[in-house]
């Protein structure tokens, strides 16, 4: 083993990247509280300054490169997620002209690099793969192109951490080197067996980009860093069954144990426009049986990718191992699918009958693909795992940046991973999940400023002095005047974050929130805000939205408006936490 790798055993929680040499200071912009409502707001806010900079290698300088004139759609034809967004409702030629028009400079692109999200030093990254905790280390694998900042040549990148904040990048875990994965080592999941050994199931693509399922094991289970991996001689262990398209068979989930000692896992697919989850059972991860019954299916949802099935406790704040079934009164099972057609991760709560091998939603109106999402922003191909180290269920997700592909090539990287989140059942509403950044993020806080009892009149914007900082952990509580809530008589129906003019659309009860990354003249600003609407029945609905329409002067970035309804119980304050990186 290379000495630089071996020495990691003595590394502390602040282990730097292996190839770091220089640091880059990011610019700071303002934070403002704003109110565009016809009432007063009482606000208490804590701005927790984060002092943390990732570093880059000296050989990772951003290249000067001519704009690519032809947009190439990457991914779907190979059966994986592409990076693509639509900025303009005009023809392709005109779109290309506009997309290529912004005069990026290297210092602008360097500034975009995030501070505490997981991100390799350069090149393309997408789906999270096989996260797990093993012998004192958190392991994270990910789809990676070692040769450039666009999707291609997919291998499994590999990094380890003590705290999921500071990462050590290791050699690639797996590369395309057999006929069954020569087209790419695609998404997969880790299963820790009862004896503590690890099995990695993953999708491989053949030269023709046909999708098959494969198995890999750690070459040396005693190695806590899991540097080397061995692919099973039985690969491919599964090929698409009859009736399933050769490119519609991917992303095996973490396996769960059955009462007879076998293991089951699900694979995403589709039949026509019906998204389905196939189920396989195995005793030894060499021989597999396709079960007759699908785990679940939903018409008109298209291809299901990156399916996840896991239990959540109804009574406890701890996470549960994937194999836990238990009393149906004590747990629910979450079924989540990434819908390829719309690039959205949907989940639903329900019950899993392990004898019949069927998952049933609690509410058919809230089935997979209907309403519940982990996130309304750029959040896709997510994967959870059970962290036995702290007894919690953790959620990872790929976050595609808003840049065009041309800008990605110029800056030399594309995509990042969302901050890992703890996932719990919401015992108050009993209709959805709760998510919160892992507690380890709080170790980055280096300073604190509080702003209490601030009152905002209609249409006001109040700057907050958070000093010079590029990273913030913001916690803000908003208290809405009860008299104003009761005094609004006119119904405000049909509000929707993406289609209701963003932060510019207003009524008597909204919007109000924060403008982050705002420059002095506010010609660039990102609004994170609440909006309260009153229905014809008098009931209130609370929305939380993010408006990127004025986030940048650049013409070749996506400027979408995200958001949805957040459940708020009687007498609850509105609270928001924003990580600015």
mmCIF file with all atom_site columns, N, CA and C in Angstrom, residues 311-366:
data_model
loop_
_atom_site.group_PDB
_atom_site.id
_atom_site.type_symbol
_atom_site.label_atom_id
_atom_site.label_alt_id
_atom_site.label_comp_id
_atom_site.label_asym_id
_atom_site.label_entity_id
_atom_site.label_seq_id
_atom_site.pdbx_PDB_ins_code
_atom_site.Cartn_x
_atom_site.Cartn_y
_atom_site.Cartn_z
_atom_site.occupancy
_atom_site.B_iso_or_equiv
_atom_site.pdbx_formal_charge
_atom_site.auth_seq_id
_atom_site.auth_comp_id
_atom_site.auth_asym_id
_atom_site.auth_atom_id
_atom_site.pdbx_PDB_model_num
ATOM 1   N N  . UNK A 1 311 ? -36.982 1.486   6.365   1.00 0.00 ? 311 UNK A N  1
ATOM 2   C CA . UNK A 1 311 ? -37.947 1.696   7.445   1.00 0.00 ? 311 UNK A CA 1
ATOM 3   C C  . UNK A 1 311 ? -37.643 2.966   8.241   1.00 0.00 ? 311 UNK A C  1
ATOM 4   N N  . UNK A 1 312 ? -38.686 3.576   8.787   1.00 0.00 ? 312 UNK A N  1
ATOM 5   C CA . UNK A 1 312 ? -38.546 4.687   9.725   1.00 0.00 ? 312 UNK A CA 1
ATOM 6   C C  . UNK A 1 312 ? -39.418 4.383   10.943  1.00 0.00 ? 312 UNK A C  1
ATOM 7   N N  . UNK A 1 313 ? -38.905 4.743   12.101  1.00 0.00 ? 313 UNK A N  1
ATOM 8   C CA . UNK A 1 313 ? -39.621 4.486   13.350  1.00 0.00 ? 313 UNK A CA 1
ATOM 9   C C  . UNK A 1 313 ? -40.717 5.518   13.551  1.00 0.00 ? 313 UNK A C  1
ATOM 10  N N  . UNK A 1 314 ? -41.858 5.071   14.055  1.00 0.00 ? 314 UNK A N  1
ATOM 11  C CA . UNK A 1 314 ? -42.959 5.976   14.380  1.00 0.00 ? 314 UNK A CA 1
ATOM 12  C C  . UNK A 1 314 ? -42.860 6.509   15.801  1.00 0.00 ? 314 UNK A C  1
ATOM 13  N N  . UNK A 1 315 ? -41.968 5.931   16.600  1.00 0.00 ? 315 UNK A N  1
ATOM 14  C CA . UNK A 1 315 ? -41.916 6.292   18.017  1.00 0.00 ? 315 UNK A CA 1
ATOM 15  C C  . UNK A 1 315 ? -40.551 6.757   18.494  1.00 0.00 ? 315 UNK A C  1
ATOM 16  N N  . UNK A 1 316 ? -39.512 6.494   17.704  1.00 0.00 ? 316 UNK A N  1
ATOM 17  C CA . UNK A 1 316 ? -38.152 6.746   18.160  1.00 0.00 ? 316 UNK A CA 1
ATOM 18  C C  . UNK A 1 316 ? -37.465 7.732   17.228  1.00 0.00 ? 316 UNK A C  1
ATOM 19  N N  . UNK A 1 317 ? -36.501 8.489   17.767  1.00 0.00 ? 317 UNK A N  1
ATOM 20  C CA . UNK A 1 317 ? -35.774 9.471   16.975  1.00 0.00 ? 317 UNK A CA 1
ATOM 21  C C  . UNK A 1 317 ? -34.538 8.894   16.304  1.00 0.00 ? 317 UNK A C  1
ATOM 22  N N  . UNK A 1 318 ? -34.255 7.625   16.544  1.00 0.00 ? 318 UNK A N  1
ATOM 23  C CA . UNK A 1 318 ? -33.122 6.981   15.900  1.00 0.00 ? 318 UNK A CA 1
ATOM 24  C C  . UNK A 1 318 ? -33.518 6.417   14.539  1.00 0.00 ? 318 UNK A C  1
ATOM 25  N N  . UNK A 1 319 ? -32.523 6.241   13.672  1.00 0.00 ? 319 UNK A N  1
ATOM 26  C CA . UNK A 1 319 ? -32.765 5.571   12.413  1.00 0.00 ? 319 UNK A CA 1
ATOM 27  C C  . UNK A 1 319 ? -32.822 4.070   12.599  1.00 0.00 ? 319 UNK A C  1
ATOM 28  N N  . UNK A 1 320 ? -33.200 3.371   11.543  1.00 0.00 ? 320 UNK A N  1
ATOM 29  C CA . UNK A 1 320 ? -33.337 1.924   11.606  1.00 0.00 ? 320 UNK A CA 1
ATOM 30  C C  . UNK A 1 320 ? -32.511 1.269   10.497  1.00 0.00 ? 320 UNK A C  1
ATOM 31  N N  . UNK A 1 321 ? -31.962 0.107   10.809  1.00 0.00 ? 321 UNK A N  1
ATOM 32  C CA . UNK A 1 321 ? -31.279 -0.686  9.805   1.00 0.00 ? 321 UNK A CA 1
ATOM 33  C C  . UNK A 1 321 ? -32.270 -1.056  8.703   1.00 0.00 ? 321 UNK A C  1
ATOM 34  N N  . UNK A 1 322 ? -31.772 -1.187  7.487   1.00 0.00 ? 322 UNK A N  1
ATOM 35  C CA . UNK A 1 322 ? -32.642 -1.465  6.342   1.00 0.00 ? 322 UNK A CA 1
ATOM 36  C C  . UNK A 1 322 ? -33.414 -2.765  6.502   1.00 0.00 ? 322 UNK A C  1
ATOM 37  N N  . UNK A 1 323 ? -32.878 -3.718  7.251   1.00 0.00 ? 323 UNK A N  1
ATOM 38  C CA . UNK A 1 323 ? -33.522 -5.024  7.393   1.00 0.00 ? 323 UNK A CA 1
ATOM 39  C C  . UNK A 1 323 ? -34.613 -5.059  8.451   1.00 0.00 ? 323 UNK A C  1
ATOM 40  N N  . UNK A 1 324 ? -34.786 -3.984  9.197   1.00 0.00 ? 324 UNK A N  1
ATOM 41  C CA . UNK A 1 324 ? -35.800 -3.982  10.253  1.00 0.00 ? 324 UNK A CA 1
ATOM 42  C C  . UNK A 1 324 ? -37.198 -4.015  9.636   1.00 0.00 ? 324 UNK A C  1
ATOM 43  N N  . UNK A 1 325 ? -38.023 -4.924  10.111  1.00 0.00 ? 325 UNK A N  1
ATOM 44  C CA . UNK A 1 325 ? -39.430 -4.962  9.703   1.00 0.00 ? 325 UNK A CA 1
ATOM 45  C C  . UNK A 1 325 ? -40.307 -4.698  10.922  1.00 0.00 ? 325 UNK A C  1
ATOM 46  N N  . UNK A 1 326 ? -40.295 -5.609  11.875  1.00 0.00 ? 326 UNK A N  1
ATOM 47  C CA . UNK A 1 326 ? -40.943 -5.359  13.162  1.00 0.00 ? 326 UNK A CA 1
ATOM 48  C C  . UNK A 1 326 ? -42.444 -5.232  13.084  1.00 0.00 ? 326 UNK A C  1
ATOM 49  N N  . UNK A 1 327 ? -42.988 -4.679  14.167  1.00 0.00 ? 327 UNK A N  1
ATOM 50  C CA . UNK A 1 327 ? -44.437 -4.497  14.302  1.00 0.00 ? 327 UNK A CA 1
ATOM 51  C C  . UNK A 1 327 ? -44.898 -3.404  13.352  1.00 0.00 ? 327 UNK A C  1
ATOM 52  N N  . UNK A 1 328 ? -45.916 -3.695  12.557  1.00 0.00 ? 328 UNK A N  1
ATOM 53  C CA . UNK A 1 328 ? -46.404 -2.722  11.579  1.00 0.00 ? 328 UNK A CA 1
ATOM 54  C C  . UNK A 1 328 ? -46.888 -1.445  12.236  1.00 0.00 ? 328 UNK A C  1
ATOM 55  N N  . UNK A 1 329 ? -47.228 -1.504  13.517  1.00 0.00 ? 329 UNK A N  1
ATOM 56  C CA . UNK A 1 329 ? -47.685 -0.307  14.217  1.00 0.00 ? 329 UNK A CA 1
ATOM 57  C C  . UNK A 1 329 ? -46.526 0.585   14.629  1.00 0.00 ? 329 UNK A C  1
ATOM 58  N N  . UNK A 1 330 ? -45.305 0.049   14.624  1.00 0.00 ? 330 UNK A N  1
ATOM 59  C CA . UNK A 1 330 ? -44.156 0.799   15.129  1.00 0.00 ? 330 UNK A CA 1
ATOM 60  C C  . UNK A 1 330 ? -43.301 1.410   14.037  1.00 0.00 ? 330 UNK A C  1
ATOM 61  N N  . UNK A 1 331 ? -43.463 0.968   12.793  1.00 0.00 ? 331 UNK A N  1
ATOM 62  C CA . UNK A 1 331 ? -42.631 1.495   11.712  1.00 0.00 ? 331 UNK A CA 1
ATOM 63  C C  . UNK A 1 331 ? -43.471 1.748   10.460  1.00 0.00 ? 331 UNK A C  1
ATOM 64  N N  . UNK A 1 332 ? -42.953 2.577   9.605   1.00 0.00 ? 332 UNK A N  1
ATOM 65  C CA . UNK A 1 332 ? -43.431 2.740   8.237   1.00 0.00 ? 332 UNK A CA 1
ATOM 66  C C  . UNK A 1 332 ? -42.253 2.469   7.309   1.00 0.00 ? 332 UNK A C  1
ATOM 67  N N  . UNK A 1 333 ? -42.547 2.171   6.071   1.00 0.00 ? 333 UNK A N  1
ATOM 68  C CA . UNK A 1 333 ? -41.502 2.028   5.072   1.00 0.00 ? 333 UNK A CA 1
ATOM 69  C C  . UNK A 1 333 ? -41.614 3.146   4.052   1.00 0.00 ? 333 UNK A C  1
ATOM 70  N N  . UNK A 1 334 ? -40.495 3.782   3.802   1.00 0.00 ? 334 UNK A N  1
ATOM 71  C CA . UNK A 1 334 ? -40.406 4.825   2.782   1.00 0.00 ? 334 UNK A CA 1
ATOM 72  C C  . UNK A 1 334 ? -40.009 4.173   1.467   1.00 0.00 ? 334 UNK A C  1
ATOM 73  N N  . UNK A 1 335 ? -40.757 4.470   0.406   1.00 0.00 ? 335 UNK A N  1
ATOM 74  C CA . UNK A 1 335 ? -40.369 4.054   -0.933  1.00 0.00 ? 335 UNK A CA 1
ATOM 75  C C  . UNK A 1 335 ? -40.080 5.315   -1.733  1.00 0.00 ? 335 UNK A C  1
ATOM 76  N N  . UNK A 1 336 ? -38.894 5.381   -2.285  1.00 0.00 ? 336 UNK A N  1
ATOM 77  C CA . UNK A 1 336 ? -38.473 6.558   -3.049  1.00 0.00 ? 336 UNK A CA 1
ATOM 78  C C  . UNK A 1 336 ? -37.980 6.116   -4.423  1.00 0.00 ? 336 UNK A C  1
ATOM 79  N N  . UNK A 1 337 ? -38.315 6.913   -5.439  1.00 0.00 ? 337 UNK A N  1
ATOM 80  C CA . UNK A 1 337 ? -37.816 6.655   -6.784  1.00 0.00 ? 337 UNK A CA 1
ATOM 81  C C  . UNK A 1 337 ? -37.389 7.967   -7.420  1.00 0.00 ? 337 UNK A C  1
ATOM 82  N N  . UNK A 1 338 ? -36.339 7.916   -8.202  1.00 0.00 ? 338 UNK A N  1
ATOM 83  C CA . UNK A 1 338 ? -35.914 9.059   -9.015  1.00 0.00 ? 338 UNK A CA 1
ATOM 84  C C  . UNK A 1 338 ? -36.555 8.890   -10.387 1.00 0.00 ? 338 UNK A C  1
ATOM 85  N N  . UNK A 1 339 ? -37.422 9.829   -10.762 1.00 0.00 ? 339 UNK A N  1
ATOM 86  C CA . UNK A 1 339 ? -38.169 9.711   -12.009 1.00 0.00 ? 339 UNK A CA 1
ATOM 87  C C  . UNK A 1 339 ? -37.371 10.358  -13.137 1.00 0.00 ? 339 UNK A C  1
ATOM 88  N N  . UNK A 1 340 ? -36.904 9.520   -14.062 1.00 0.00 ? 340 UNK A N  1
ATOM 89  C CA . UNK A 1 340 ? -36.016 9.991   -15.118 1.00 0.00 ? 340 UNK A CA 1
ATOM 90  C C  . UNK A 1 340 ? -36.670 11.055  -15.996 1.00 0.00 ? 340 UNK A C  1
ATOM 91  N N  . UNK A 1 341 ? -37.959 10.919  -16.276 1.00 0.00 ? 341 UNK A N  1
ATOM 92  C CA . UNK A 1 341 ? -38.611 11.832  -17.214 1.00 0.00 ? 341 UNK A CA 1
ATOM 93  C C  . UNK A 1 341 ? -38.638 13.268  -16.713 1.00 0.00 ? 341 UNK A C  1
ATOM 94  N N  . UNK A 1 342 ? -38.755 13.452  -15.401 1.00 0.00 ? 342 UNK A N  1
ATOM 95  C CA . UNK A 1 342 ? -38.872 14.808  -14.849 1.00 0.00 ? 342 UNK A CA 1
ATOM 96  C C  . UNK A 1 342 ? -37.684 15.195  -13.984 1.00 0.00 ? 342 UNK A C  1
ATOM 97  N N  . UNK A 1 343 ? -36.749 14.271  -13.778 1.00 0.00 ? 343 UNK A N  1
ATOM 98  C CA . UNK A 1 343 ? -35.541 14.514  -12.977 1.00 0.00 ? 343 UNK A CA 1
ATOM 99  C C  . UNK A 1 343 ? -35.891 14.985  -11.565 1.00 0.00 ? 343 UNK A C  1
ATOM 100 N N  . UNK A 1 344 ? -36.837 14.288  -10.923 1.00 0.00 ? 344 UNK A N  1
ATOM 101 C CA . UNK A 1 344 ? -37.285 14.632  -9.571  1.00 0.00 ? 344 UNK A CA 1
ATOM 102 C C  . UNK A 1 344 ? -37.293 13.376  -8.715  1.00 0.00 ? 344 UNK A C  1
ATOM 103 N N  . UNK A 1 345 ? -36.876 13.506  -7.460  1.00 0.00 ? 345 UNK A N  1
ATOM 104 C CA . UNK A 1 345 ? -36.955 12.418  -6.486  1.00 0.00 ? 345 UNK A CA 1
ATOM 105 C C  . UNK A 1 345 ? -38.258 12.530  -5.700  1.00 0.00 ? 345 UNK A C  1
ATOM 106 N N  . UNK A 1 346 ? -39.104 11.532  -5.838  1.00 0.00 ? 346 UNK A N  1
ATOM 107 C CA . UNK A 1 346 ? -40.364 11.479  -5.098  1.00 0.00 ? 346 UNK A CA 1
ATOM 108 C C  . UNK A 1 346 ? -40.303 10.343  -4.083  1.00 0.00 ? 346 UNK A C  1
ATOM 109 N N  . UNK A 1 347 ? -40.957 10.533  -2.948  1.00 0.00 ? 347 UNK A N  1
ATOM 110 C CA . UNK A 1 347 ? -41.077 9.447   -1.985  1.00 0.00 ? 347 UNK A CA 1
ATOM 111 C C  . UNK A 1 347 ? -42.519 9.349   -1.512  1.00 0.00 ? 347 UNK A C  1
ATOM 112 N N  . UNK A 1 348 ? -42.829 8.256   -0.861  1.00 0.00 ? 348 UNK A N  1
ATOM 113 C CA . UNK A 1 348 ? -44.148 8.087   -0.248  1.00 0.00 ? 348 UNK A CA 1
ATOM 114 C C  . UNK A 1 348 ? -43.986 7.215   0.987   1.00 0.00 ? 348 UNK A C  1
ATOM 115 N N  . UNK A 1 349 ? -44.891 7.387   1.916   1.00 0.00 ? 349 UNK A N  1
ATOM 116 C CA . UNK A 1 349 ? -44.921 6.589   3.139   1.00 0.00 ? 349 UNK A CA 1
ATOM 117 C C  . UNK A 1 349 ? -45.933 5.459   2.979   1.00 0.00 ? 349 UNK A C  1
ATOM 118 N N  . UNK A 1 350 ? -45.576 4.281   3.498   1.00 0.00 ? 350 UNK A N  1
ATOM 119 C CA . UNK A 1 350 ? -46.487 3.159   3.380   1.00 0.00 ? 350 UNK A CA 1
ATOM 120 C C  . UNK A 1 350 ? -46.050 1.984   4.215   1.00 0.00 ? 350 UNK A C  1
ATOM 121 N N  . UNK A 1 351 ? -46.583 0.818   3.868   1.00 0.00 ? 351 UNK A N  1
ATOM 122 C CA . UNK A 1 351 ? -46.306 -0.407  4.606   1.00 0.00 ? 351 UNK A CA 1
ATOM 123 C C  . UNK A 1 351 ? -45.739 -1.458  3.659   1.00 0.00 ? 351 UNK A C  1
ATOM 124 N N  . UNK A 1 352 ? -44.735 -2.166  4.139   1.00 0.00 ? 352 UNK A N  1
ATOM 125 C CA . UNK A 1 352 ? -44.126 -3.236  3.360   1.00 0.00 ? 352 UNK A CA 1
ATOM 126 C C  . UNK A 1 352 ? -44.486 -4.572  3.973   1.00 0.00 ? 352 UNK A C  1
ATOM 127 N N  . UNK A 1 353 ? -45.155 -5.404  3.196   1.00 0.00 ? 353 UNK A N  1
ATOM 128 C CA . UNK A 1 353 ? -45.519 -6.760  3.605   1.00 0.00 ? 353 UNK A CA 1
ATOM 129 C C  . UNK A 1 353 ? -44.438 -7.698  3.088   1.00 0.00 ? 353 UNK A C  1
ATOM 130 N N  . UNK A 1 354 ? -43.579 -8.141  3.970   1.00 0.00 ? 354 UNK A N  1
ATOM 131 C CA . UNK A 1 354 ? -42.438 -8.949  3.547   1.00 0.00 ? 354 UNK A CA 1
ATOM 132 C C  . UNK A 1 354 ? -42.864 -10.342 3.101   1.00 0.00 ? 354 UNK A C  1
ATOM 133 N N  . UNK A 1 355 ? -44.023 -10.817 3.581   1.00 0.00 ? 355 UNK A N  1
ATOM 134 C CA . UNK A 1 355 ? -44.501 -12.133 3.154   1.00 0.00 ? 355 UNK A CA 1
ATOM 135 C C  . UNK A 1 355 ? -45.042 -12.071 1.721   1.00 0.00 ? 355 UNK A C  1
ATOM 136 N N  . UNK A 1 356 ? -45.827 -11.054 1.435   1.00 0.00 ? 356 UNK A N  1
ATOM 137 C CA . UNK A 1 356 ? -46.382 -10.901 0.087   1.00 0.00 ? 356 UNK A CA 1
ATOM 138 C C  . UNK A 1 356 ? -45.441 -10.150 -0.844  1.00 0.00 ? 356 UNK A C  1
ATOM 139 N N  . UNK A 1 357 ? -44.410 -9.538  -0.264  1.00 0.00 ? 357 UNK A N  1
ATOM 140 C CA . UNK A 1 357 ? -43.444 -8.756  -1.013  1.00 0.00 ? 357 UNK A CA 1
ATOM 141 C C  . UNK A 1 357 ? -44.110 -7.594  -1.764  1.00 0.00 ? 357 UNK A C  1
ATOM 142 N N  . UNK A 1 358 ? -44.960 -6.865  -1.045  1.00 0.00 ? 358 UNK A N  1
ATOM 143 C CA . UNK A 1 358 ? -45.685 -5.741  -1.636  1.00 0.00 ? 358 UNK A CA 1
ATOM 144 C C  . UNK A 1 358 ? -45.582 -4.539  -0.718  1.00 0.00 ? 358 UNK A C  1
ATOM 145 N N  . UNK A 1 359 ? -45.323 -3.388  -1.300  1.00 0.00 ? 359 UNK A N  1
ATOM 146 C CA . UNK A 1 359 ? -45.366 -2.116  -0.565  1.00 0.00 ? 359 UNK A CA 1
ATOM 147 C C  . UNK A 1 359 ? -46.633 -1.383  -0.961  1.00 0.00 ? 359 UNK A C  1
ATOM 148 N N  . UNK A 1 360 ? -47.365 -0.858  0.042   1.00 0.00 ? 360 UNK A N  1
ATOM 149 C CA . UNK A 1 360 ? -48.645 -0.189  -0.191  1.00 0.00 ? 360 UNK A CA 1
ATOM 150 C C  . UNK A 1 360 ? -48.604 1.205   0.416   1.00 0.00 ? 360 UNK A C  1
ATOM 151 N N  . UNK A 1 361 ? -48.927 2.246   -0.351  1.00 0.00 ? 361 UNK A N  1
ATOM 152 C CA . UNK A 1 361 ? -48.897 3.610   0.203   1.00 0.00 ? 361 UNK A CA 1
ATOM 153 C C  . UNK A 1 361 ? -49.990 3.825   1.233   1.00 0.00 ? 361 UNK A C  1
ATOM 154 N N  . UNK A 1 362 ? -49.697 4.628   2.239   1.00 0.00 ? 362 UNK A N  1
ATOM 155 C CA . UNK A 1 362 ? -50.717 4.968   3.230   1.00 0.00 ? 362 UNK A CA 1
ATOM 156 C C  . UNK A 1 362 ? -51.888 5.701   2.581   1.00 0.00 ? 362 UNK A C  1
ATOM 157 N N  . UNK A 1 363 ? -51.569 6.589   1.668   1.00 0.00 ? 363 UNK A N  1
ATOM 158 C CA . UNK A 1 363 ? -52.572 7.393   0.985   1.00 0.00 ? 363 UNK A CA 1
ATOM 159 C C  . UNK A 1 363 ? -52.309 7.298   -0.511  1.00 0.00 ? 363 UNK A C  1
ATOM 160 N N  . UNK A 1 364 ? -53.195 6.663   -1.279  1.00 0.00 ? 364 UNK A N  1
ATOM 161 C CA . UNK A 1 364 ? -52.973 6.541   -2.728  1.00 0.00 ? 364 UNK A CA 1
ATOM 162 C C  . UNK A 1 364 ? -52.798 7.883   -3.432  1.00 0.00 ? 364 UNK A C  1
ATOM 163 N N  . UNK A 1 365 ? -53.333 8.945   -2.841  1.00 0.00 ? 365 UNK A N  1
ATOM 164 C CA . UNK A 1 365 ? -53.165 10.272  -3.441  1.00 0.00 ? 365 UNK A CA 1
ATOM 165 C C  . UNK A 1 365 ? -51.747 10.808  -3.229  1.00 0.00 ? 365 UNK A C  1
ATOM 166 N N  . UNK A 1 366 ? -51.023 10.195  -2.315  1.00 0.00 ? 366 UNK A N  1
ATOM 167 C CA . UNK A 1 366 ? -49.644 10.604  -2.034  1.00 0.00 ? 366 UNK A CA 1
ATOM 168 C C  . UNK A 1 366 ? -48.670 9.496   -2.411  1.00 0.00 ? 366 UNK A C  1
#
